[in-house]
GROMACS .gro file of C-alpha atoms in nm:
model
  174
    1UNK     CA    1  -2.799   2.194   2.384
    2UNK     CA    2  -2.684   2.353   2.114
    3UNK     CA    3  -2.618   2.229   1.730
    4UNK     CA    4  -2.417   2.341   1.510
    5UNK     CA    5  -2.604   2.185   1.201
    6UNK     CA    6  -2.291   2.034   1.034
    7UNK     CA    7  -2.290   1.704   0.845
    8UNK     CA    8  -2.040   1.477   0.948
    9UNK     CA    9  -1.851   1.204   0.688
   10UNK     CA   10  -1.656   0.927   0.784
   11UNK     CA   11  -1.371   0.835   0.466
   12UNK     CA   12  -1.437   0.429   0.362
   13UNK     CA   13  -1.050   0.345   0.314
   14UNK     CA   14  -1.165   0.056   0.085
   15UNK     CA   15  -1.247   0.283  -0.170
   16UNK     CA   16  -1.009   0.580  -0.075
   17UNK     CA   17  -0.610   0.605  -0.216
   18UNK     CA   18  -0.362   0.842  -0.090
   19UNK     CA   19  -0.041   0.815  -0.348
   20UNK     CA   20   0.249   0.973  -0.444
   21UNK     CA   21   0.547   1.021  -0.740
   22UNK     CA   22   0.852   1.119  -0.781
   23UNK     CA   23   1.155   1.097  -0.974
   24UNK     CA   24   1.409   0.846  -0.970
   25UNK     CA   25   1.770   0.940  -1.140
   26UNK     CA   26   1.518   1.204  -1.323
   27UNK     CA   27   1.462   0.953  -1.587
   28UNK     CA   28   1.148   0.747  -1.456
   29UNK     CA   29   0.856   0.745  -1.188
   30UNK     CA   30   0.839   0.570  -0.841
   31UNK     CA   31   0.459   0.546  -0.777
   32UNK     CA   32   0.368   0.481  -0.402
   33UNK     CA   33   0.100   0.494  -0.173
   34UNK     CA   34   0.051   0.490   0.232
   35UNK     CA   35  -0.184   0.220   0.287
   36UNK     CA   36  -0.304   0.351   0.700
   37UNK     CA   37  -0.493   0.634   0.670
   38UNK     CA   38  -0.799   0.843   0.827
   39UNK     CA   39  -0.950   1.107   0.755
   40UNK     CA   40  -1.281   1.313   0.841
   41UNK     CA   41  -1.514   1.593   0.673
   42UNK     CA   42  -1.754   1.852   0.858
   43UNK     CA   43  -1.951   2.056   0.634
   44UNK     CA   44  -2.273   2.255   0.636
   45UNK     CA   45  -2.410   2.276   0.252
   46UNK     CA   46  -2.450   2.031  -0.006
   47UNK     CA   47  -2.114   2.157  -0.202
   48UNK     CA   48  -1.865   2.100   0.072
   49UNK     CA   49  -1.752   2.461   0.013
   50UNK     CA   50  -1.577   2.600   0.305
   51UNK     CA   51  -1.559   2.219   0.436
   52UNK     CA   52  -1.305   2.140   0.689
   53UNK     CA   53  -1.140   1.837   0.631
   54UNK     CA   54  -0.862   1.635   0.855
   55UNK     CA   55  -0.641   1.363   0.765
   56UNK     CA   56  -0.391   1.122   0.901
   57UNK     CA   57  -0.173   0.880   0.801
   58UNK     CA   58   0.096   0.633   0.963
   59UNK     CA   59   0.425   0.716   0.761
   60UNK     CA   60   0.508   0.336   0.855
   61UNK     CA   61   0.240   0.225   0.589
   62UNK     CA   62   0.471   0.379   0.312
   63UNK     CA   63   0.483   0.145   0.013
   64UNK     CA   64   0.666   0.136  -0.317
   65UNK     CA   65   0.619  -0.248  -0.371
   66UNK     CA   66   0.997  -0.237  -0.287
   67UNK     CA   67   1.081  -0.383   0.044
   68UNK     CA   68   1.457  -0.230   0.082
   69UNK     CA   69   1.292   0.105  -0.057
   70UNK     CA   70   1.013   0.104   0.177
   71UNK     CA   71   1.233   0.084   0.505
   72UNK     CA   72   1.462   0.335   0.344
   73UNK     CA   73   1.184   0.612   0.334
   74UNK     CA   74   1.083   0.480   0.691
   75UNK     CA   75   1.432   0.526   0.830
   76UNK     CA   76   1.542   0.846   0.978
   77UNK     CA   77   1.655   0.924   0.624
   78UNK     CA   78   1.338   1.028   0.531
   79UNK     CA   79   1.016   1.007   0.742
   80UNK     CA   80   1.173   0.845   1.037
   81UNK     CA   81   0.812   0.682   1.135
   82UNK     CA   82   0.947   0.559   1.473
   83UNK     CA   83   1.011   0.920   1.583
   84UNK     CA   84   0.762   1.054   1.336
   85UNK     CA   85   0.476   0.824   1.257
   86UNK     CA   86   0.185   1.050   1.131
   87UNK     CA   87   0.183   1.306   0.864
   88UNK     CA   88  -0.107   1.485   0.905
   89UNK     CA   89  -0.351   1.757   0.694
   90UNK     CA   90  -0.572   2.015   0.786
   91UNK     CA   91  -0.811   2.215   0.593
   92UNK     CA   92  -0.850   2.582   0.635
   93UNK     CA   93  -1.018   2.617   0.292
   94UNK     CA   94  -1.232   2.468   0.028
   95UNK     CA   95  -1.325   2.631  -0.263
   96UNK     CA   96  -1.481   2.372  -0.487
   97UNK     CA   97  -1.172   2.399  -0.668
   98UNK     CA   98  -0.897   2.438  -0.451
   99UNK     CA   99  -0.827   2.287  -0.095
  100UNK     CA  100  -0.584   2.508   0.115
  101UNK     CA  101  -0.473   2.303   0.431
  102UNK     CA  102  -0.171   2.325   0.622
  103UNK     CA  103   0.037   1.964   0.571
  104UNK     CA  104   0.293   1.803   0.865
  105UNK     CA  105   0.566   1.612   0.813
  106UNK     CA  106   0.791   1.541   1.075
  107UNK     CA  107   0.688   1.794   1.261
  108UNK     CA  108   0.700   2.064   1.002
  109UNK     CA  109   0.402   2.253   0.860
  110UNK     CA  110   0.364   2.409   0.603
  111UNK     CA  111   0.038   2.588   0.436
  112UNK     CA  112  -0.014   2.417   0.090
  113UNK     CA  113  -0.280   2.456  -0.170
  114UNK     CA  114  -0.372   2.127  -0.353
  115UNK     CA  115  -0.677   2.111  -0.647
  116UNK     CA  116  -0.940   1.878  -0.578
  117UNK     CA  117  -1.224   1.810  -0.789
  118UNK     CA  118  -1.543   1.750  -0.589
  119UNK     CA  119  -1.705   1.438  -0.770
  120UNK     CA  120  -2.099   1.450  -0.599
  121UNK     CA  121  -2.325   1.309  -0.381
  122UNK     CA  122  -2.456   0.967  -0.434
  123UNK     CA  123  -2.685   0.720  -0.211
  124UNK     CA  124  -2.541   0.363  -0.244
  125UNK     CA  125  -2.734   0.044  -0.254
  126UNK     CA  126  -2.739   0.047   0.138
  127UNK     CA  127  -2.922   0.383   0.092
  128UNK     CA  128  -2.569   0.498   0.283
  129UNK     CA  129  -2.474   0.859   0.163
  130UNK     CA  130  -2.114   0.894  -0.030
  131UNK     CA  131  -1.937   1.187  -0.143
  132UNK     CA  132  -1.667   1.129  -0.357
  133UNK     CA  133  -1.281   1.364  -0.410
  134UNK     CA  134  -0.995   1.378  -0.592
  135UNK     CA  135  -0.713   1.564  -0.504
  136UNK     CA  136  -0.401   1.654  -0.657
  137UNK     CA  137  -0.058   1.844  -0.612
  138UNK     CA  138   0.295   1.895  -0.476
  139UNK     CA  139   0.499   1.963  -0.233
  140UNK     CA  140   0.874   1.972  -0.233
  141UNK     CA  141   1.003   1.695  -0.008
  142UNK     CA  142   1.309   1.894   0.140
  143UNK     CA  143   1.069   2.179   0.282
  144UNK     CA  144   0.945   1.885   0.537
  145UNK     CA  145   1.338   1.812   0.600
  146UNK     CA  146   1.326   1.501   0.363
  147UNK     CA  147   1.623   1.565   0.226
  148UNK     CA  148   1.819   1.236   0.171
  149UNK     CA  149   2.013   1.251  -0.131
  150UNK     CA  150   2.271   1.069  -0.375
  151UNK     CA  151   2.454   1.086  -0.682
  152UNK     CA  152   2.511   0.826  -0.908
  153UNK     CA  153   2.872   0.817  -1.102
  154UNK     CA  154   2.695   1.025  -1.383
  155UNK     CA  155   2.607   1.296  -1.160
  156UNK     CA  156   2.269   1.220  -1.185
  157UNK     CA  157   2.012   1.265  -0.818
  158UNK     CA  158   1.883   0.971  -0.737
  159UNK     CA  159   1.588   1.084  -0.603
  160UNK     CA  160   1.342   1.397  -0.737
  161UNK     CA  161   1.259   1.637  -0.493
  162UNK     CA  162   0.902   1.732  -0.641
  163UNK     CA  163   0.629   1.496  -0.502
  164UNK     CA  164   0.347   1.495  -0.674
  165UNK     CA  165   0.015   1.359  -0.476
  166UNK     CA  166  -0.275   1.180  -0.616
  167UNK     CA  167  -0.549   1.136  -0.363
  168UNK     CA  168  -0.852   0.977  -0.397
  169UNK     CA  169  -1.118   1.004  -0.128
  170UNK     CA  170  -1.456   0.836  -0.053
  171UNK     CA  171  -1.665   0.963   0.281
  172UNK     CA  172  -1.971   0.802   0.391
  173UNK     CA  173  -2.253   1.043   0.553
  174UNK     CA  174  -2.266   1.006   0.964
   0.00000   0.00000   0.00000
């Protein structure tokens, strides 16, 4: 049997965050997070360079501490989670700088490059193995087909199509 001698980490979702901004009537900040999420790291060397990192979350966990909000962006207005429930990511590089992946939506992908800060290598009080990541970025919303939109009496948009992403990750060595 062969090996291929690459570490495997498991995220811990208590001490991960994936969240998200954007603009609402261009004049203030909606902060919001999806709350299900997984995600997985394979790498071979102690710097996570060249890494390969997948990630999934339920677009049904959307929330903007808004109720009426929330099942807005779940509606087929925006991510339509009962026809599209994941949005998923997929490395294809890691720099130590720079994570390119290619990011679905609904069905569309498209190859994005988002910084990310590798934070170290710790051992916890468990003696379990952590790794630690931030990541940040953004993607315009109407490339995945989010493109719900309104105007107020002003003429203002309601809603900002730059999302920016703020993504905190914690794996655990396997």
């Amino acid at each position: 049997m062969e090996t291929t001698g690459k570490t495997k980490w498991k995220l811990d979702p208590v001490h991960s965050e994936i969240g998200f901004k954007v603009k609402h009537m261009m004049i203030s900040t909606i902060t919001g997070n999806l709350n299900e999420f997984e995600a997985s790291v394979e790498t071979d060397n102690a710097d996570f360079k060249n890494a390969s990192f997948i990630f999934t979350a339920n677009t049904d966990s959307v929330n903007t501490k808004n109720k009426d909000r929330d099942n807005h962006l779940k509606s087929a207005d925006f991510f339509n989670a009962e026809k599209y429930p994941k949005i998923s990511f997929k490395s294809k590089s890691f720099d130590g700088n720079s994570i390119v992946c290619d990011l679905t939506i609904k069905n569309v992908t498209k190859e994005i490059v988002l910084d990310a800060n590798f934070n170290g290598i710790v051992e916890d009080q468990n003696q379990q193995t952590r790794a630690g990541f931030e990541v940040t970025g953004a993607v315009s919303r109407k490339d995945y087909g989010l493109t719900w939109n309104a105007l107020t009496e002003a003429g203002t948009i309601v809603v900002g199509d730059k999302i920016r992403l703020g993504i905190d990750l914690e794996f655990i060595k396997q």
